[in-house]
PDB file of N, CA and C in Angstrom:
ATOM      1  N   UNK E  29       2.366  -6.476  -6.226  1.00 56.00           N
ATOM      2  CA  UNK E  29       3.760  -6.795  -6.263  1.00 56.00           C
ATOM      3  C   UNK E  29       3.889  -8.314  -6.251  1.00 56.00           C
ATOM      4  N   UNK E  30       4.790  -8.831  -7.075  1.00 59.00           N
ATOM      5  CA  UNK E  30       4.993 -10.277  -7.178  1.00 59.00           C
ATOM      6  C   UNK E  30       6.361 -10.643  -6.627  1.00 59.00           C
ATOM      7  N   UNK E  31       6.427 -11.792  -5.986  1.00 60.00           N
ATOM      8  CA  UNK E  31       7.665 -12.266  -5.382  1.00 60.00           C
ATOM      9  C   UNK E  31       7.879 -13.724  -5.760  1.00 60.00           C
ATOM     10  N   UNK E  32       9.111 -14.069  -6.085  1.00 59.00           N
ATOM     11  CA  UNK E  32       9.452 -15.469  -6.336  1.00 59.00           C
ATOM     12  C   UNK E  32       9.681 -16.164  -4.996  1.00 59.00           C
ATOM     13  N   UNK E  33       9.138 -17.346  -4.849  1.00 57.00           N
ATOM     14  CA  UNK E  33       9.328 -18.130  -3.637  1.00 57.00           C
ATOM     15  C   UNK E  33      10.173 -19.352  -3.971  1.00 57.00           C
ATOM     16  N   UNK E  34      11.118 -19.692  -3.110  1.00 62.00           N
ATOM     17  CA  UNK E  34      11.991 -20.825  -3.397  1.00 62.00           C
ATOM     18  C   UNK E  34      11.251 -22.151  -3.541  1.00 62.00           C
ATOM     19  N   UNK E  35      10.096 -22.302  -2.918  1.00 65.00           N
ATOM     20  CA  UNK E  35       9.384 -23.576  -2.954  1.00 65.00           C
ATOM     21  C   UNK E  35       8.650 -23.804  -4.272  1.00 65.00           C
ATOM     22  N   UNK E  36       8.433 -22.756  -5.038  1.00 64.00           N
ATOM     23  CA  UNK E  36       7.776 -22.922  -6.332  1.00 64.00           C
ATOM     24  C   UNK E  36       8.229 -21.814  -7.264  1.00 64.00           C
ATOM     25  N   UNK E  37       8.032 -22.056  -8.535  1.00 65.00           N
ATOM     26  CA  UNK E  37       8.415 -21.041  -9.515  1.00 65.00           C
ATOM     27  C   UNK E  37       7.270 -20.085  -9.804  1.00 65.00           C
ATOM     28  N   UNK E  38       6.101 -20.354  -9.227  1.00 65.00           N
ATOM     29  CA  UNK E  38       4.955 -19.474  -9.446  1.00 65.00           C
ATOM     30  C   UNK E  38       5.106 -18.200  -8.630  1.00 65.00           C
ATOM     31  N   UNK E  39       4.953 -17.044  -9.280  1.00 68.00           N
ATOM     32  CA  UNK E  39       4.990 -15.801  -8.503  1.00 68.00           C
ATOM     33  C   UNK E  39       3.760 -15.703  -7.603  1.00 68.00           C
ATOM     34  N   UNK E  40       3.948 -15.164  -6.430  1.00 72.00           N
ATOM     35  CA  UNK E  40       2.850 -14.986  -5.480  1.00 72.00           C
ATOM     36  C   UNK E  40       2.795 -13.520  -5.074  1.00 72.00           C
ATOM     37  N   UNK E  41       1.600 -13.061  -4.766  1.00 72.00           N
ATOM     38  CA  UNK E  41       1.438 -11.673  -4.336  1.00 72.00           C
ATOM     39  C   UNK E  41       2.044 -11.502  -2.952  1.00 72.00           C
ATOM     40  N   UNK E  42       2.768 -10.422  -2.765  1.00 86.00           N
ATOM     41  CA  UNK E  42       3.297 -10.107  -1.433  1.00 86.00           C
ATOM     42  C   UNK E  42       2.709  -8.773  -1.003  1.00 86.00           C
ATOM     43  N   UNK E  43       2.015  -8.802   0.086  1.00 90.00           N
ATOM     44  CA  UNK E  43       1.348  -7.614   0.599  1.00 90.00           C
ATOM     45  C   UNK E  43       1.824  -7.372   2.020  1.00 90.00           C
ATOM     46  N   UNK E  44       2.237  -6.133   2.321  1.00 88.00           N
ATOM     47  CA  UNK E  44       2.662  -5.856   3.699  1.00 88.00           C
ATOM     48  C   UNK E  44       1.486  -6.000   4.667  1.00 88.00           C
ATOM     49  N   UNK E  45       1.800  -6.378   5.881  1.00 90.00           N
ATOM     50  CA  UNK E  45       0.754  -6.540   6.887  1.00 90.00           C
ATOM     51  C   UNK E  45       0.167  -5.180   7.257  1.00 90.00           C
ATOM     52  N   UNK E  46      -1.061  -5.166   7.749  1.00 89.00           N
ATOM     53  CA  UNK E  46      -1.701  -3.897   8.110  1.00 89.00           C
ATOM     54  C   UNK E  46      -0.905  -3.089   9.138  1.00 89.00           C
ATOM     55  N   UNK E  47      -0.270  -3.766  10.114  1.00 88.00           N
ATOM     56  CA  UNK E  47       0.476  -2.997  11.114  1.00 88.00           C
ATOM     57  C   UNK E  47       1.708  -2.336  10.500  1.00 88.00           C
ATOM     58  N   UNK E  48       2.318  -2.958   9.486  1.00 91.00           N
ATOM     59  CA  UNK E  48       3.447  -2.309   8.811  1.00 91.00           C
ATOM     60  C   UNK E  48       2.987  -1.098   8.005  1.00 91.00           C
ATOM     61  N   UNK E  49       1.809  -1.192   7.406  1.00 93.00           N
ATOM     62  CA  UNK E  49       1.260  -0.039   6.687  1.00 93.00           C
ATOM     63  C   UNK E  49       0.959   1.102   7.658  1.00 93.00           C
ATOM     64  N   UNK E  50       0.425   0.762   8.817  1.00 93.00           N
ATOM     65  CA  UNK E  50       0.143   1.779   9.833  1.00 93.00           C
ATOM     66  C   UNK E  50       1.426   2.459  10.280  1.00 93.00           C
ATOM     67  N   UNK E  51       2.464   1.693  10.527  1.00 92.00           N
ATOM     68  CA  UNK E  51       3.741   2.264  10.959  1.00 92.00           C
ATOM     69  C   UNK E  51       4.336   3.140   9.862  1.00 92.00           C
ATOM     70  N   UNK E  52       4.176   2.733   8.602  1.00 96.00           N
ATOM     71  CA  UNK E  52       4.663   3.556   7.489  1.00 96.00           C
ATOM     72  C   UNK E  52       3.923   4.890   7.440  1.00 96.00           C
ATOM     73  N   UNK E  53       2.611   4.868   7.656  1.00 96.00           N
ATOM     74  CA  UNK E  53       1.829   6.111   7.666  1.00 96.00           C
ATOM     75  C   UNK E  53       2.254   7.020   8.817  1.00 96.00           C
ATOM     76  N   UNK E  54       2.476   6.441   9.979  1.00 97.00           N
ATOM     77  CA  UNK E  54       2.915   7.234  11.125  1.00 97.00           C
ATOM     78  C   UNK E  54       4.302   7.809  10.864  1.00 97.00           C
ATOM     79  N   UNK E  55       5.174   7.030  10.262  1.00 96.00           N
ATOM     80  CA  UNK E  55       6.509   7.527   9.926  1.00 96.00           C
ATOM     81  C   UNK E  55       6.449   8.718   8.986  1.00 96.00           C
ATOM     82  N   UNK E  56       5.593   8.631   7.971  1.00 98.00           N
ATOM     83  CA  UNK E  56       5.437   9.748   7.036  1.00 98.00           C
ATOM     84  C   UNK E  56       4.867  10.974   7.745  1.00 98.00           C
ATOM     85  N   UNK E  57       3.887  10.758   8.620  1.00 98.00           N
ATOM     86  CA  UNK E  57       3.298  11.872   9.365  1.00 98.00           C
ATOM     87  C   UNK E  57       4.311  12.483  10.326  1.00 98.00           C
ATOM     88  N   UNK E  58       5.149  11.658  10.927  1.00 97.00           N
ATOM     89  CA  UNK E  58       6.182  12.146  11.840  1.00 97.00           C
ATOM     90  C   UNK E  58       7.198  13.006  11.095  1.00 97.00           C
ATOM     91  N   UNK E  59       7.625  12.551   9.937  1.00 97.00           N
ATOM     92  CA  UNK E  59       8.569  13.340   9.137  1.00 97.00           C
ATOM     93  C   UNK E  59       7.934  14.662   8.734  1.00 97.00           C
ATOM     94  N   UNK E  60       6.687  14.618   8.295  1.00 97.00           N
ATOM     95  CA  UNK E  60       5.987  15.847   7.907  1.00 97.00           C
ATOM     96  C   UNK E  60       5.910  16.824   9.077  1.00 97.00           C
ATOM     97  N   UNK E  61       5.582  16.315  10.256  1.00 96.00           N
ATOM     98  CA  UNK E  61       5.486  17.181  11.431  1.00 96.00           C
ATOM     99  C   UNK E  61       6.839  17.781  11.787  1.00 96.00           C
ATOM    100  N   UNK E  62       7.892  16.974  11.747  1.00 94.00           N
ATOM    101  CA  UNK E  62       9.206  17.484  12.122  1.00 94.00           C
ATOM    102  C   UNK E  62       9.742  18.486  11.106  1.00 94.00           C
ATOM    103  N   UNK E  63       9.352  18.357   9.859  1.00 95.00           N
ATOM    104  CA  UNK E  63       9.810  19.290   8.827  1.00 95.00           C
ATOM    105  C   UNK E  63       8.985  20.570   8.843  1.00 95.00           C
ATOM    106  N   UNK E  64       7.656  20.428   8.868  1.00 94.00           N
ATOM    107  CA  UNK E  64       6.781  21.592   8.700  1.00 94.00           C
ATOM    108  C   UNK E  64       6.352  22.251  10.005  1.00 94.00           C
ATOM    109  N   UNK E  65       6.216  21.493  11.067  1.00 91.00           N
ATOM    110  CA  UNK E  65       5.813  22.006  12.386  1.00 91.00           C
ATOM    111  C   UNK E  65       4.489  22.774  12.351  1.00 91.00           C
ATOM    112  N   UNK E  66       3.559  22.341  11.493  1.00 93.00           N
ATOM    113  CA  UNK E  66       2.263  23.014  11.424  1.00 93.00           C
ATOM    114  C   UNK E  66       1.261  22.316  12.337  1.00 93.00           C
ATOM    115  N   UNK E  67       0.229  23.031  12.762  1.00 94.00           N
ATOM    116  CA  UNK E  67      -0.820  22.387  13.563  1.00 94.00           C
ATOM    117  C   UNK E  67      -1.501  21.241  12.800  1.00 94.00           C
ATOM    118  N   UNK E  68      -1.629  21.385  11.482  1.00 95.00           N
ATOM    119  CA  UNK E  68      -2.255  20.329  10.680  1.00 95.00           C
ATOM    120  C   UNK E  68      -1.402  19.058  10.694  1.00 95.00           C
ATOM    121  N   UNK E  69      -0.086  19.219  10.545  1.00 95.00           N
ATOM    122  CA  UNK E  69       0.812  18.058  10.562  1.00 95.00           C
ATOM    123  C   UNK E  69       0.794  17.396  11.938  1.00 95.00           C
ATOM    124  N   UNK E  70       0.748  18.212  12.979  1.00 95.00           N
ATOM    125  CA  UNK E  70       0.691  17.675  14.344  1.00 95.00           C
ATOM    126  C   UNK E  70      -0.615  16.911  14.567  1.00 95.00           C
ATOM    127  N   UNK E  71      -1.715  17.485  14.114  1.00 95.00           N
ATOM    128  CA  UNK E  71      -3.014  16.830  14.257  1.00 95.00           C
ATOM    129  C   UNK E  71      -3.082  15.504  13.528  1.00 95.00           C
ATOM    130  N   UNK E  72      -2.503  15.472  12.331  1.00 97.00           N
ATOM    131  CA  UNK E  72      -2.478  14.212  11.567  1.00 97.00           C
ATOM    132  C   UNK E  72      -1.667  13.155  12.319  1.00 97.00           C
ATOM    133  N   UNK E  73      -0.500  13.553  12.833  1.00 97.00           N
ATOM    134  CA  UNK E  73       0.343  12.615  13.580  1.00 97.00           C
ATOM    135  C   UNK E  73      -0.382  12.121  14.828  1.00 97.00           C
ATOM    136  N   UNK E  74      -0.998  13.034  15.564  1.00 95.00           N
ATOM    137  CA  UNK E  74      -1.728  12.638  16.775  1.00 95.00           C
ATOM    138  C   UNK E  74      -2.880  11.691  16.440  1.00 95.00           C
ATOM    139  N   UNK E  75      -3.609  12.005  15.375  1.00 96.00           N
ATOM    140  CA  UNK E  75      -4.737  11.161  14.982  1.00 96.00           C
ATOM    141  C   UNK E  75      -4.305   9.758  14.584  1.00 96.00           C
ATOM    142  N   UNK E  76      -3.259   9.678  13.774  1.00 96.00           N
ATOM    143  CA  UNK E  76      -2.754   8.368  13.362  1.00 96.00           C
ATOM    144  C   UNK E  76      -2.204   7.584  14.549  1.00 96.00           C
ATOM    145  N   UNK E  77      -1.521   8.277  15.455  1.00 95.00           N
ATOM    146  CA  UNK E  77      -0.968   7.607  16.637  1.00 95.00           C
ATOM    147  C   UNK E  77      -2.087   7.066  17.526  1.00 95.00           C
ATOM    148  N   UNK E  78      -3.142   7.843  17.691  1.00 94.00           N
ATOM    149  CA  UNK E  78      -4.282   7.394  18.489  1.00 94.00           C
ATOM    150  C   UNK E  78      -4.924   6.162  17.862  1.00 94.00           C
ATOM    151  N   UNK E  79      -5.130   6.219  16.557  1.00 94.00           N
ATOM    152  CA  UNK E  79      -5.730   5.088  15.853  1.00 94.00           C
ATOM    153  C   UNK E  79      -4.843   3.845  15.951  1.00 94.00           C
ATOM    154  N   UNK E  80      -3.554   4.020  15.756  1.00 94.00           N
ATOM    155  CA  UNK E  80      -2.627   2.885  15.818  1.00 94.00           C
ATOM    156  C   UNK E  80      -2.573   2.289  17.222  1.00 94.00           C
ATOM    157  N   UNK E  81      -2.638   3.147  18.230  1.00 93.00           N
ATOM    158  CA  UNK E  81      -2.639   2.668  19.612  1.00 93.00           C
ATOM    159  C   UNK E  81      -3.900   1.855  19.881  1.00 93.00           C
ATOM    160  N   UNK E  82      -5.034   2.347  19.407  1.00 94.00           N
ATOM    161  CA  UNK E  82      -6.298   1.640  19.580  1.00 94.00           C
ATOM    162  C   UNK E  82      -6.259   0.271  18.908  1.00 94.00           C
ATOM    163  N   UNK E  83      -5.624   0.197  17.741  1.00 93.00           N
ATOM    164  CA  UNK E  83      -5.541  -1.060  16.995  1.00 93.00           C
ATOM    165  C   UNK E  83      -4.444  -1.983  17.522  1.00 93.00           C
ATOM    166  N   UNK E  84      -3.595  -1.465  18.404  1.00 93.00           N
ATOM    167  CA  UNK E  84      -2.515  -2.274  18.954  1.00 93.00           C
ATOM    168  C   UNK E  84      -1.306  -2.388  18.041  1.00 93.00           C
ATOM    169  N   UNK E  85      -1.159  -1.439  17.109  1.00 92.00           N
ATOM    170  CA  UNK E  85      -0.048  -1.481  16.157  1.00 92.00           C
ATOM    171  C   UNK E  85       1.214  -0.794  16.659  1.00 92.00           C
ATOM    172  N   UNK E  86       1.138  -0.082  17.772  1.00 91.00           N
ATOM    173  CA  UNK E  86       2.310   0.596  18.329  1.00 91.00           C
ATOM    174  C   UNK E  86       2.731  -0.074  19.624  1.00 91.00           C
ATOM    175  N   UNK E  87       4.023  -0.239  19.790  1.00 90.00           N
ATOM    176  CA  UNK E  87       4.536  -0.778  21.048  1.00 90.00           C
ATOM    177  C   UNK E  87       4.541   0.336  22.095  1.00 90.00           C
ATOM    178  N   UNK E  88       4.741  -0.036  23.337  1.00 92.00           N
ATOM    179  CA  UNK E  88       4.821   0.957  24.410  1.00 92.00           C
ATOM    180  C   UNK E  88       5.985   1.907  24.162  1.00 92.00           C
ATOM    181  N   UNK E  89       7.084   1.389  23.649  1.00 95.00           N
ATOM    182  CA  UNK E  89       8.240   2.233  23.350  1.00 95.00           C
ATOM    183  C   UNK E  89       7.918   3.213  22.220  1.00 95.00           C
ATOM    184  N   UNK E  90       7.217   2.753  21.184  1.00 93.00           N
ATOM    185  CA  UNK E  90       6.806   3.645  20.090  1.00 93.00           C
ATOM    186  C   UNK E  90       5.956   4.789  20.634  1.00 93.00           C
ATOM    187  N   UNK E  91       5.033   4.457  21.530  1.00 93.00           N
ATOM    188  CA  UNK E  91       4.154   5.481  22.097  1.00 93.00           C
ATOM    189  C   UNK E  91       4.948   6.483  22.930  1.00 93.00           C
ATOM    190  N   UNK E  92       5.945   6.003  23.684  1.00 95.00           N
ATOM    191  CA  UNK E  92       6.774   6.915  24.486  1.00 95.00           C
ATOM    192  C   UNK E  92       7.559   7.868  23.593  1.00 95.00           C
ATOM    193  N   UNK E  93       8.104   7.352  22.496  1.00 95.00           N
ATOM    194  CA  UNK E  93       8.868   8.201  21.572  1.00 95.00           C
ATOM    195  C   UNK E  93       7.965   9.273  20.974  1.00 95.00           C
ATOM    196  N   UNK E  94       6.786   8.881  20.504  1.00 94.00           N
ATOM    197  CA  UNK E  94       5.862   9.866  19.931  1.00 94.00           C
ATOM    198  C   UNK E  94       5.425  10.886  20.978  1.00 94.00           C
ATOM    199  N   UNK E  95       5.148  10.425  22.186  1.00 94.00           N
ATOM    200  CA  UNK E  95       4.734  11.347  23.249  1.00 94.00           C
ATOM    201  C   UNK E  95       5.832  12.352  23.556  1.00 94.00           C
ATOM    202  N   UNK E  96       7.089  11.906  23.567  1.00 95.00           N
ATOM    203  CA  UNK E  96       8.183  12.839  23.859  1.00 95.00           C
ATOM    204  C   UNK E  96       8.359  13.849  22.731  1.00 95.00           C
ATOM    205  N   UNK E  97       8.152  13.429  21.496  1.00 93.00           N
ATOM    206  CA  UNK E  97       8.247  14.363  20.365  1.00 93.00           C
ATOM    207  C   UNK E  97       7.108  15.371  20.420  1.00 93.00           C
ATOM    208  N   UNK E  98       5.908  14.899  20.705  1.00 92.00           N
ATOM    209  CA  UNK E  98       4.751  15.797  20.744  1.00 92.00           C
ATOM    210  C   UNK E  98       4.752  16.686  21.986  1.00 92.00           C
ATOM    211  N   UNK E  99       5.509  16.325  23.012  1.00 94.00           N
ATOM    212  CA  UNK E  99       5.576  17.140  24.229  1.00 94.00           C
ATOM    213  C   UNK E  99       6.400  18.405  24.023  1.00 94.00           C
ATOM    214  N   UNK E 100       7.253  18.410  23.009  1.00 89.00           N
ATOM    215  CA  UNK E 100       8.092  19.582  22.740  1.00 89.00           C
ATOM    216  C   UNK E 100       7.277  20.576  21.927  1.00 89.00           C
ATOM    217  N   UNK E 101       7.007  21.756  22.481  1.00 84.00           N
ATOM    218  CA  UNK E 101       6.227  22.736  21.714  1.00 84.00           C
ATOM    219  C   UNK E 101       7.035  23.250  20.525  1.00 84.00           C
ATOM    220  N   UNK E 102       6.347  23.437  19.427  1.00 75.00           N
ATOM    221  CA  UNK E 102       7.013  23.993  18.246  1.00 75.00           C
ATOM    222  C   UNK E 102       6.613  25.455  18.097  1.00 75.00           C
ATOM    223  N   UNK E 103       7.415  26.250  17.408  1.00 70.00           N
ATOM    224  CA  UNK E 103       7.114  27.675  17.258  1.00 70.00           C
ATOM    225  C   UNK E 103       5.772  27.944  16.593  1.00 70.00           C
ATOM    226  N   UNK E 104       5.323  27.029  15.719  1.00 56.00           N
ATOM    227  CA  UNK E 104       4.069  27.241  14.999  1.00 56.00           C
ATOM    228  C   UNK E 104       2.851  26.864  15.813  1.00 56.00           C
ATOM    229  N   UNK E 105       3.033  26.093  16.901  1.00 53.00           N
ATOM    230  CA  UNK E 105       1.879  25.607  17.663  1.00 53.00           C
ATOM    231  C   UNK E 105       1.327  26.659  18.531  1.00 53.00           C
TER     232      UNK E 105
END
C-alpha cells in the first residue's frame, strides 16, 4: 500500500504495526466465535489471545474483556 506524505511527493510504503495486525486477528477470531460458538472458533480465539498476551500486544483491559467473553459458556461448548 502506498501513501502520499506531505513532506515529499514520493509515495512511501505504509505497513500496519505488528500489534495492530495481532489485534485485527483477535477481532476476527472474536467475531467468528460470537457468531459460530464452535469449539474450534473458541480455541482459535484462546490461542491468539494467549499469543498476543505473551507478546504484550493486549492491554489489561483487553484481556479482561476477552476473559469475560470466554467465561460465558456457549451451547456448543
